[in-house]
Coordinates of C-alpha atoms in Angstrom, one line a residue:
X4 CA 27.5 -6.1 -21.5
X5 CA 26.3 -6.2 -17.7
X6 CA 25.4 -3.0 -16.7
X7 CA 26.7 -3.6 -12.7
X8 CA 30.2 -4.5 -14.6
X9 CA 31.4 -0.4 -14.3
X10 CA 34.4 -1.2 -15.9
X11 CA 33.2 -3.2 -18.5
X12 CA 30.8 -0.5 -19.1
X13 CA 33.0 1.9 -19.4
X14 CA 34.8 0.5 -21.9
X15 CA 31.8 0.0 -24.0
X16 CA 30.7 3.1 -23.9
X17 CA 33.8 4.7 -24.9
X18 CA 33.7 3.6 -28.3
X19 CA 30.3 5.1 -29.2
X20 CA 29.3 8.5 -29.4
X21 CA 25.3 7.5 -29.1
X22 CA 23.8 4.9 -26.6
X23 CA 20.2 3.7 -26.7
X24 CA 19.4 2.0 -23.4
X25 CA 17.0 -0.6 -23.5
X26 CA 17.8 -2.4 -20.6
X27 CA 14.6 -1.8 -17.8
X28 CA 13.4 -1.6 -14.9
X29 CA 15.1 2.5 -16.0
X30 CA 14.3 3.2 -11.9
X31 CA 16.5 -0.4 -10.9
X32 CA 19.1 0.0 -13.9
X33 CA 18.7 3.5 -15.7
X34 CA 21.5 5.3 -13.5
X35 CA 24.5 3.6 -13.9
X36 CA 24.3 3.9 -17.8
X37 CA 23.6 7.2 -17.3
X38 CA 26.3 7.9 -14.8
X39 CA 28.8 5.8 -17.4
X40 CA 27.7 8.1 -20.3
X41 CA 28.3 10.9 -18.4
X42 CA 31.6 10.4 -17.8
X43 CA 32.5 8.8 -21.4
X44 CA 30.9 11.9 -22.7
X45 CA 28.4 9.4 -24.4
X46 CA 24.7 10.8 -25.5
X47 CA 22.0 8.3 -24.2
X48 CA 18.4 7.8 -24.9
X49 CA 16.4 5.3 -23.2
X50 CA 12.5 4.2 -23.8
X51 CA 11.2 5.1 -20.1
X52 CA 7.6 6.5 -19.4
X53 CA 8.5 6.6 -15.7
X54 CA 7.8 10.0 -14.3
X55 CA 9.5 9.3 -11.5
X56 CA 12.7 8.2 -13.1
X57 CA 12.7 11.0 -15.4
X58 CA 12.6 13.3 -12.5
X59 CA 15.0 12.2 -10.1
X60 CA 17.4 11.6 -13.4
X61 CA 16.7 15.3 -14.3
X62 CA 17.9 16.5 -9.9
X63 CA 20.7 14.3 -10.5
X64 CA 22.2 14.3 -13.9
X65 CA 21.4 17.6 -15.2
X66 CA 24.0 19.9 -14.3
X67 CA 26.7 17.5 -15.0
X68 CA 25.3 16.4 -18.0
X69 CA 25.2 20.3 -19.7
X70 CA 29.0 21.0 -18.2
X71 CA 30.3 17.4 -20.0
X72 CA 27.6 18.3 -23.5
X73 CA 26.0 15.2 -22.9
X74 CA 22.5 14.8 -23.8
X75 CA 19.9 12.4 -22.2
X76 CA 16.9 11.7 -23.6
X77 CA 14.5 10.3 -21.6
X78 CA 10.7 8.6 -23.0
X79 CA 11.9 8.0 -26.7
X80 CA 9.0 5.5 -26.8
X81 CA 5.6 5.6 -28.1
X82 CA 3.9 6.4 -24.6
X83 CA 6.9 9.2 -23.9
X84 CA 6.9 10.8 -27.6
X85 CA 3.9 10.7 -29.6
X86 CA 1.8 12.9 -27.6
X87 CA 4.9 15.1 -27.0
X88 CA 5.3 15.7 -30.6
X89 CA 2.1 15.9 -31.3
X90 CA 1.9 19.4 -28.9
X91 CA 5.0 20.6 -30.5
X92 CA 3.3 20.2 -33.9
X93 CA 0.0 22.0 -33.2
X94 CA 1.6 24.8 -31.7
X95 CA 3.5 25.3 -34.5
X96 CA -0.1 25.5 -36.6
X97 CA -0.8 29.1 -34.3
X98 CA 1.3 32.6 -34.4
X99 CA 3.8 32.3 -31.3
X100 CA 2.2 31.8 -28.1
X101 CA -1.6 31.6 -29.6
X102 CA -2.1 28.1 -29.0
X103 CA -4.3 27.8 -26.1
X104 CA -5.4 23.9 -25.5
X105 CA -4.4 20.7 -26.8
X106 CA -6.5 17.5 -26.3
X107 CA -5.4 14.1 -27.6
X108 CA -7.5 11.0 -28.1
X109 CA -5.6 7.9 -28.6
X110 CA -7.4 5.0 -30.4
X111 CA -6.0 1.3 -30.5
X112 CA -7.8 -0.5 -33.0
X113 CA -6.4 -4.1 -32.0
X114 CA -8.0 -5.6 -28.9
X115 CA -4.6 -7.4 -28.7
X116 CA -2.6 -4.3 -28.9
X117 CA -4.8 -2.4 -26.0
X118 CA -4.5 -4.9 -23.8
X119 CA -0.1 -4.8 -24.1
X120 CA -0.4 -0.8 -23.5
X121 CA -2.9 -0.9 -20.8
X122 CA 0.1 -3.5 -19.5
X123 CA 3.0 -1.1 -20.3
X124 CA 1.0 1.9 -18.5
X125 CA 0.4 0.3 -15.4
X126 CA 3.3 -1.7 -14.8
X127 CA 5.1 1.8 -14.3
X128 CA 4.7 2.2 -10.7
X129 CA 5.7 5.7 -8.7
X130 CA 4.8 6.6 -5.4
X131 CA 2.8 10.3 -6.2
X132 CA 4.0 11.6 -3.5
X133 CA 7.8 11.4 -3.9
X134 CA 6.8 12.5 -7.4
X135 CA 5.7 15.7 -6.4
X136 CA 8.1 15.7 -4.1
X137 CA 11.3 15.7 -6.3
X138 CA 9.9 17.9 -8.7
X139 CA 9.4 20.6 -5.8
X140 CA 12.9 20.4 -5.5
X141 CA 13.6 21.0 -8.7
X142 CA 11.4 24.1 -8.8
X143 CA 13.8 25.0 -5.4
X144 CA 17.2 24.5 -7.5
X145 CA 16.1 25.9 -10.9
X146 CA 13.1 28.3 -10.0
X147 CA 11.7 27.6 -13.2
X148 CA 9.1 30.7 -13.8
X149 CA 5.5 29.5 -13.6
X150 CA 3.9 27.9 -16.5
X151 CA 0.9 30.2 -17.9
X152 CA -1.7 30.1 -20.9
X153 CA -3.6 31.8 -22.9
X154 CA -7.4 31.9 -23.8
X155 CA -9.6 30.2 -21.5
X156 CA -9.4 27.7 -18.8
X157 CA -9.3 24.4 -20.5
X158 CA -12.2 22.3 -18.7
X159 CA -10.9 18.1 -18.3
X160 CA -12.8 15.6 -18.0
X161 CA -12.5 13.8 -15.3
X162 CA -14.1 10.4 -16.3
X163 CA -16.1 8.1 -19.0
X164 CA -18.1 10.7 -21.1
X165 CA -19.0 10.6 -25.0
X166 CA -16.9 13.2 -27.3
X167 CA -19.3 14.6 -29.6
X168 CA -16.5 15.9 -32.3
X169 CA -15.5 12.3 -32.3
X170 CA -18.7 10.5 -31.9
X171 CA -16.8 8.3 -29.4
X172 CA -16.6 7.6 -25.8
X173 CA -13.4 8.4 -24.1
X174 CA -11.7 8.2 -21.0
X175 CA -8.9 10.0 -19.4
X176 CA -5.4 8.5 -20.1
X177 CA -3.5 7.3 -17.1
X178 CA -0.3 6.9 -19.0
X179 CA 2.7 9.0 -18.5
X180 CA 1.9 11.2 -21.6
X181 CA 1.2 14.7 -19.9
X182 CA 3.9 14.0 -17.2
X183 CA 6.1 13.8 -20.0
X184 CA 4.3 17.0 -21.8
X185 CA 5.2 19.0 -18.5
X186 CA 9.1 17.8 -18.5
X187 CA 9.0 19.3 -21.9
X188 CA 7.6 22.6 -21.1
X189 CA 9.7 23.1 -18.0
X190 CA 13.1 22.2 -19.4
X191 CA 11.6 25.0 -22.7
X192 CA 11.4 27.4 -20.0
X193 CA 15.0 26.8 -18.9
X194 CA 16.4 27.0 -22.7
X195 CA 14.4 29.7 -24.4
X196 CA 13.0 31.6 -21.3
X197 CA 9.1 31.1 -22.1
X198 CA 6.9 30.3 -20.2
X199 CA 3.6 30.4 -22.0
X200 CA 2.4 27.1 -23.0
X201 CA -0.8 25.7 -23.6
X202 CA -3.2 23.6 -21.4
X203 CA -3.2 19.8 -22.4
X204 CA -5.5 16.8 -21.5
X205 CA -5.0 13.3 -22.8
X206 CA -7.8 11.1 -23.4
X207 CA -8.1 7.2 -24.5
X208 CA -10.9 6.0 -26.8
X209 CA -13.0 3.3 -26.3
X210 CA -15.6 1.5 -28.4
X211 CA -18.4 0.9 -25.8
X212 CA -19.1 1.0 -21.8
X213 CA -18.0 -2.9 -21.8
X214 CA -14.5 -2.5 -23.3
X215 CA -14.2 0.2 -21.0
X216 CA -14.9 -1.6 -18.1
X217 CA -12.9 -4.9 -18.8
X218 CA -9.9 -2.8 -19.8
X219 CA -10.2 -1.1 -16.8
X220 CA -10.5 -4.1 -14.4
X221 CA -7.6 -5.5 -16.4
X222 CA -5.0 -2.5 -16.0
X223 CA -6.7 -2.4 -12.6
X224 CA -5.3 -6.3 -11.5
X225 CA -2.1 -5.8 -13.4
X226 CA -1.2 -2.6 -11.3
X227 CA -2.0 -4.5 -8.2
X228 CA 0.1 -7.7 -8.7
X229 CA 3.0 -5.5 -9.7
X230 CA 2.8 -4.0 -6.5
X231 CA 3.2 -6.8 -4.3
X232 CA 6.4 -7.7 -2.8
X233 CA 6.5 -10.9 -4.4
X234 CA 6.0 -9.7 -7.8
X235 CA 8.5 -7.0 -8.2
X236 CA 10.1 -8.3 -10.9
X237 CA 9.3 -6.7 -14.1
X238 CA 6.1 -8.2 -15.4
X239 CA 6.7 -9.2 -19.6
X240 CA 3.8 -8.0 -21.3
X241 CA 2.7 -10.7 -23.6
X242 CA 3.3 -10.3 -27.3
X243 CA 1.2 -9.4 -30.0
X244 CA -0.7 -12.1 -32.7
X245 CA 1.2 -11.0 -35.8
X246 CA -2.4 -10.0 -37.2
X247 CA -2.1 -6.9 -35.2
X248 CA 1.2 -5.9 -37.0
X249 CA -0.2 -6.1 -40.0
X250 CA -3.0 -3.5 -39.8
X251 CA -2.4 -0.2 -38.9
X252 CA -3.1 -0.2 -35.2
X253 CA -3.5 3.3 -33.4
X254 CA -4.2 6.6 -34.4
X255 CA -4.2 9.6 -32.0
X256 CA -6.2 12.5 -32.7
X257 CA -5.7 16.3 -31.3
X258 CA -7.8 18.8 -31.3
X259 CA -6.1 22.4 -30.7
X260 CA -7.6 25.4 -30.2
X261 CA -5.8 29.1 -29.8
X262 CA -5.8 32.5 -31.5
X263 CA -5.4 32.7 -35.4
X264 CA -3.5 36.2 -35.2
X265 CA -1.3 38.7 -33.0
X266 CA -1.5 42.3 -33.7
X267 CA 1.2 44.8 -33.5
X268 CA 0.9 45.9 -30.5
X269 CA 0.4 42.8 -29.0
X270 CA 3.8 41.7 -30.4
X271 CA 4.9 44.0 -28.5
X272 CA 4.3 43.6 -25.6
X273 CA 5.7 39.9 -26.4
X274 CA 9.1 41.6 -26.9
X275 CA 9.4 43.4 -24.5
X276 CA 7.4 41.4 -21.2
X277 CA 10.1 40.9 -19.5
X278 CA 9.1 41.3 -16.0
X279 CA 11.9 43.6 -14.6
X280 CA 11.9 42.4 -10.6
X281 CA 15.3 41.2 -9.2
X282 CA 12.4 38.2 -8.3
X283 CA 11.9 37.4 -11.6
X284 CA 15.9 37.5 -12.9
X285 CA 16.6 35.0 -9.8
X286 CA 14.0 32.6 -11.1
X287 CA 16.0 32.9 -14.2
X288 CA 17.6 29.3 -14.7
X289 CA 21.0 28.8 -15.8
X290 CA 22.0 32.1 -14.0
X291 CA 24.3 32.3 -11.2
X292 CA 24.4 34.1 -7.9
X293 CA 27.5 36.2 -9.8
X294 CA 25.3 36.6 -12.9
X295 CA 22.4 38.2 -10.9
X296 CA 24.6 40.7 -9.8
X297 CA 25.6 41.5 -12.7
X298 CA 22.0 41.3 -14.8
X299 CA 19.7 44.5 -15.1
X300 CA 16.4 43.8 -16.2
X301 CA 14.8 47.2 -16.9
X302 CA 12.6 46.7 -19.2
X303 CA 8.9 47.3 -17.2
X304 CA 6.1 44.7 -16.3
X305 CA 3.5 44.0 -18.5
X306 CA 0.9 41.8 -19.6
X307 CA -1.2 41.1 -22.8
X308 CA -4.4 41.1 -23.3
X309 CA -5.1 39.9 -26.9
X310 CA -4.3 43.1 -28.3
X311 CA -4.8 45.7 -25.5
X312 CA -1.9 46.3 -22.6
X313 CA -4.6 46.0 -19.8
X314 CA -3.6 44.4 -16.6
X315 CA -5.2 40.7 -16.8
X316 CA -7.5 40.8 -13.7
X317 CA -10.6 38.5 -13.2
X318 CA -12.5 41.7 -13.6
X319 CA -11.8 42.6 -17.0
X320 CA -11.4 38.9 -18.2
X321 CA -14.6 39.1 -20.0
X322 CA -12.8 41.6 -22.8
X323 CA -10.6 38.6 -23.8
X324 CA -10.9 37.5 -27.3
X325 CA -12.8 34.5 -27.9
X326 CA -11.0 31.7 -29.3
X327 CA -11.0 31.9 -33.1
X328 CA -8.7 29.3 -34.3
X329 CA -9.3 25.5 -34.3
X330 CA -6.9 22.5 -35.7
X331 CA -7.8 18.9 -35.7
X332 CA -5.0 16.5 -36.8
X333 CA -4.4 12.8 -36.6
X334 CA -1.0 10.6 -36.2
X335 CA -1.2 7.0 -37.0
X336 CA 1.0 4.1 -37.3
X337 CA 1.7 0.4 -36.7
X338 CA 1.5 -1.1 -33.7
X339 CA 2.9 0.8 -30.9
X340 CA 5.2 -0.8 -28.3
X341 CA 7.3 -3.6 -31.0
X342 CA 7.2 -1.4 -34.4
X343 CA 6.5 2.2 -33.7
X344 CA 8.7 2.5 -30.4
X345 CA 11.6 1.2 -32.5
X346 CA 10.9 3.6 -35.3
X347 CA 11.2 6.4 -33.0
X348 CA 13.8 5.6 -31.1
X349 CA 16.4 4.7 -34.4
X350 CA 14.9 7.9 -36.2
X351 CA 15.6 10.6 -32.7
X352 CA 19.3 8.9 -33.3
X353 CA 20.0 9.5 -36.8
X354 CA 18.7 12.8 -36.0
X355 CA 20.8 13.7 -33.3
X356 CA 23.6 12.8 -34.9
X357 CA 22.9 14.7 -38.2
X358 CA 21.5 17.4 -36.6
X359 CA 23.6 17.7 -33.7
X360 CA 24.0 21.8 -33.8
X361 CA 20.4 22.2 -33.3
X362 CA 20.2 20.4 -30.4
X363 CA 20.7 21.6 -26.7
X364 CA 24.2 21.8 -25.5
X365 CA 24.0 19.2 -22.8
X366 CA 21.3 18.5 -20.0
X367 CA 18.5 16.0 -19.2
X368 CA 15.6 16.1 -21.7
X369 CA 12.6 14.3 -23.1
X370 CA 11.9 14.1 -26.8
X371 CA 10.1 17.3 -27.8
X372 CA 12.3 19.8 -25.5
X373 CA 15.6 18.1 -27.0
X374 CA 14.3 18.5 -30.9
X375 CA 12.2 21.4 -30.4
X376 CA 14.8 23.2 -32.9
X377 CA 15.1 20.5 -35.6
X378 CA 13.3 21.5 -38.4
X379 CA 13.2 18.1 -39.7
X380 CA 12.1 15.6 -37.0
X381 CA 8.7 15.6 -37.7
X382 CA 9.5 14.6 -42.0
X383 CA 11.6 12.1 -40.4
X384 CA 9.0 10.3 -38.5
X385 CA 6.4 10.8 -40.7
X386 CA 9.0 9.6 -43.1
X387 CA 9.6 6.5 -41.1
X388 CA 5.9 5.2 -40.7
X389 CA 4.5 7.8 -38.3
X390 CA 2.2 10.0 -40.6
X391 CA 0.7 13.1 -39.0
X392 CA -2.2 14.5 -40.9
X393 CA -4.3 17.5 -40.6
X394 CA -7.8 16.7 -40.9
X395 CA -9.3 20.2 -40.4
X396 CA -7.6 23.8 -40.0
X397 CA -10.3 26.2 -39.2
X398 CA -11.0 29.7 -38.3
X399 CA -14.1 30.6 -36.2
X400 CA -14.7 32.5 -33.6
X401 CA -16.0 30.4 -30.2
X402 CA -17.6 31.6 -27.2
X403 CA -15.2 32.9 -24.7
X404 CA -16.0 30.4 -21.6
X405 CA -16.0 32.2 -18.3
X406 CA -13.6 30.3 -15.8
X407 CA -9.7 31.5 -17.1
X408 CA -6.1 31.7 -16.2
X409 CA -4.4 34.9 -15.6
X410 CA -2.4 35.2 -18.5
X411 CA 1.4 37.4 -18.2
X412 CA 3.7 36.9 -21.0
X413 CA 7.3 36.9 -20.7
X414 CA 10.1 36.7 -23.2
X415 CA 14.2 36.4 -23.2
X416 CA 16.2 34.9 -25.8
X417 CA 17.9 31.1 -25.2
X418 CA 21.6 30.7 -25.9
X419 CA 21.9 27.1 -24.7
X420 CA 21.8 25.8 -28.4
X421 CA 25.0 24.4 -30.1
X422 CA 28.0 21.5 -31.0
X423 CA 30.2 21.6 -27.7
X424 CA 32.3 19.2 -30.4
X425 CA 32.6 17.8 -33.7
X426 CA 30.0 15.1 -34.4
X427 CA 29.6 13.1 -37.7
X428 CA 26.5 10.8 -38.6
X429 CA 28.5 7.7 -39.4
X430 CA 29.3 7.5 -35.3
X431 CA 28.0 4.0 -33.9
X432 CA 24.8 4.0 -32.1
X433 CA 25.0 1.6 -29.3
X434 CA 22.1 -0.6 -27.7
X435 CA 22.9 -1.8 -24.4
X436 CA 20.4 -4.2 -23.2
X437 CA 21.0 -6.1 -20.2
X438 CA 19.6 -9.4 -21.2
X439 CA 21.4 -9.8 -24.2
X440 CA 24.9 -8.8 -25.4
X441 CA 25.1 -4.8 -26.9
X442 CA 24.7 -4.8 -30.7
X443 CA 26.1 -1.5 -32.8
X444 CA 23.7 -0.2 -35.9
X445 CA 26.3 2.2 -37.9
X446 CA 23.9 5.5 -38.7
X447 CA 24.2 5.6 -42.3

């Protein structure tokens, strides 16, 4: 199906409940699907790691989206979704809202392989500044509250070091992973109404200071041919030897660190930190101008202190509790962008449609914030090829490191969970690529 062919579309679409969009450039061609499942009351995934797509999709589609029960899911691809996971999962290995950090380490063991992902990640151009731009207007339409964490002020590195828990020399990722990361926490905020996440850096492993450099110079050449005027046609990354699908190819390691415990009291305050300023309930998302007349928040500010109801201040930071918890877990699979991207894609379908009344209602999403409620996604992909394996789970008190966050907690319960209509798993799944004609896979 041609995607400029509206009508054609349209007609398409409305035999499928679920359409996977593989047809890039997502910023030349990712709108009209979208705009065509919208209005077919179609779900759509698609395997973008633009930030900038994802964005200005999230302004523009989101509100309709939710009113029509239409999800779209946006980076449902191994750049977009493996790190994105992988936070969801070690936050679920600390007590709610103890998981301070999260640092991932990605390791390609195929020279081949690299080289195609380097490719991928710079061949996603976005101007920075209309980045930042959009997303300030998003935080002007939605006043998301502000994203805080516990514990600590996580310290990044900034560039080529050597990771002593690894014994390995890393380099910070330039990929869209913690772009997608912060979709995920913000569109949290809007469903549950929390706003304490952890800190996350994303690193990418390399074997020695020469790979390093000739990866870098390679990424470096790509990203500047693609951005010439007479190369903006999407660049085909080459294709992998079949040696490199035949060995498992990448592993990415996290290394989380929080509290091991929350007392009593310190539940409590949880429950009831609501901070009770007509401020605070306008920066409520999904709330009205009606409904703010309407809400009374009365329940009085507060903040927690790792078991004490102390104001957070930079004066009594010290009293903090060191960090006591540590996790270290691994997720490995084939090779990424031709076997594990299709793996993730197909296996978020079949859950969507099985699982469809633990999803969001409607709205804009990326992987993590869309499934955060399926107990069940993370056996399906491990399931499917994608095993994630804890290495070490630990308990230890560290020392508390001076520079940190101000740390409020807040609370209120989500109701944006639900089936706006019957669903069944035997729907089609549709893949519309533009290049060649749409093929239906029947989720069995």
């Amino acid at each position: 199906c041609d995607i400029y062919d509206k009508r054609g579309l349209q007609e398409l679409l409305n035999t499928g409940r679920l359409i996977i969009n593989c047809s890039g450039p997502y910023k030349l061609l990712g709108q009209d699907v979208i705009e065509t499942c919208i209005s077919t009351y179609s779900h759509c995934m698609d395997l973008s790691t633009d930030p900038y797509f994802h964005e200005s999709s999230f302004l523009t589609n989101y509100d309709l989206a939710k009113e029509k029960g239409v999800l779209i899911i946006h980076a449902c691809s191994f750049e977009g979704a493996i790190n994105d996971f992988g936070c969801i999962f070690a936050m679920k290995q600390f007590p709610n809202k103890m998981c301070s950090s999260i640092e991932s380490f990605l390791r390609l063991y195929n020279r081949e392989t690299l080289n195609v992902y380097i490719n991928a990640i710079d061949t996603t151009n976005y101007d920075s500044k209309a980045l930042s731009k959009i997303r300030k207007e998003i935080d002007i339409k939605y006043k998301p509250p502000k994203k805080l964490s516990v514990g600590p002020k996580l310290k990044c590195k900034q560039s080529y070091y050597f990771d002593k828990r690894l014994r390995q020399y890393a380099v910070p990722s330039n990929g869209s992973d913690l772009a997608v990361i912060k979709s995920t926490f913000r569109s949290l905020t809007m469903l549950e109404g929390e706003n304490v996440w952890p800190q996350c850096a994303s690193y990418m492993i390399v074997d020695n200071i020469y790979n390093f450099a000739s990866t870098t110079l390679y990424g470096s050449l790509i990203n500047i041919f693609t951005g010439l005027t007479l190369t903006q046609s999407p660049v085909i990354p080459p294709s992998p030897t079949t040696q490199s699908f035949e060995t498992p190819n990448f592993e990415m390691h996290f290394y989380a660190k929080g509290y091991s415990q929350i007392d009593e009291e310190s539940e409590m305050d949880r429950i009831g930190g609501v901070i009770g300023t007509k401020e605070f309930a306008r920066s409520m998302p999904l709330l009205t101008p009606s409904d703010l007349q309407e809400t009374a928040v009365v329940t009085q500010p507060c903040a927690l202190l790792f078991g004490s109801k102390k104001q957070v201040t930079k004066s009594n930071i010290s009293e903090m509790k060191p960090l006591d918890r540590e996790v270290h877990f691994i997720i490995s699979g084939p090779e990424p962008n031709y076997i594990a991207t299709p793996i993730i894609v197909i296996t978020l379908a079949l859950c969507l449609l099985q699982e469809r009344e633990n999803l969001p209602l409607g709205g804009v999403f990326t992987p993590s914030a869309a499934f955060r409620r399926s107990d069940t996604i993370i056996d399906r992909l491990d399931r499917a090829g994608l095993q994630f394996t804890i290495l070490e789970s630990l308990n230890r008190p560290d020392e508390a490191e001076e520079d940190s966050d101000e740390v409020f907690v807040t609370s209120v319960e989500g109701m944006e969970y639900g089936t706006p209509r019957s669903t069944n798993s035997n729907e089609d799944i549709k893949l519309n690529d533009s290049y060649n004609n749409s093929t239906k896979l029947s989720a069995k």
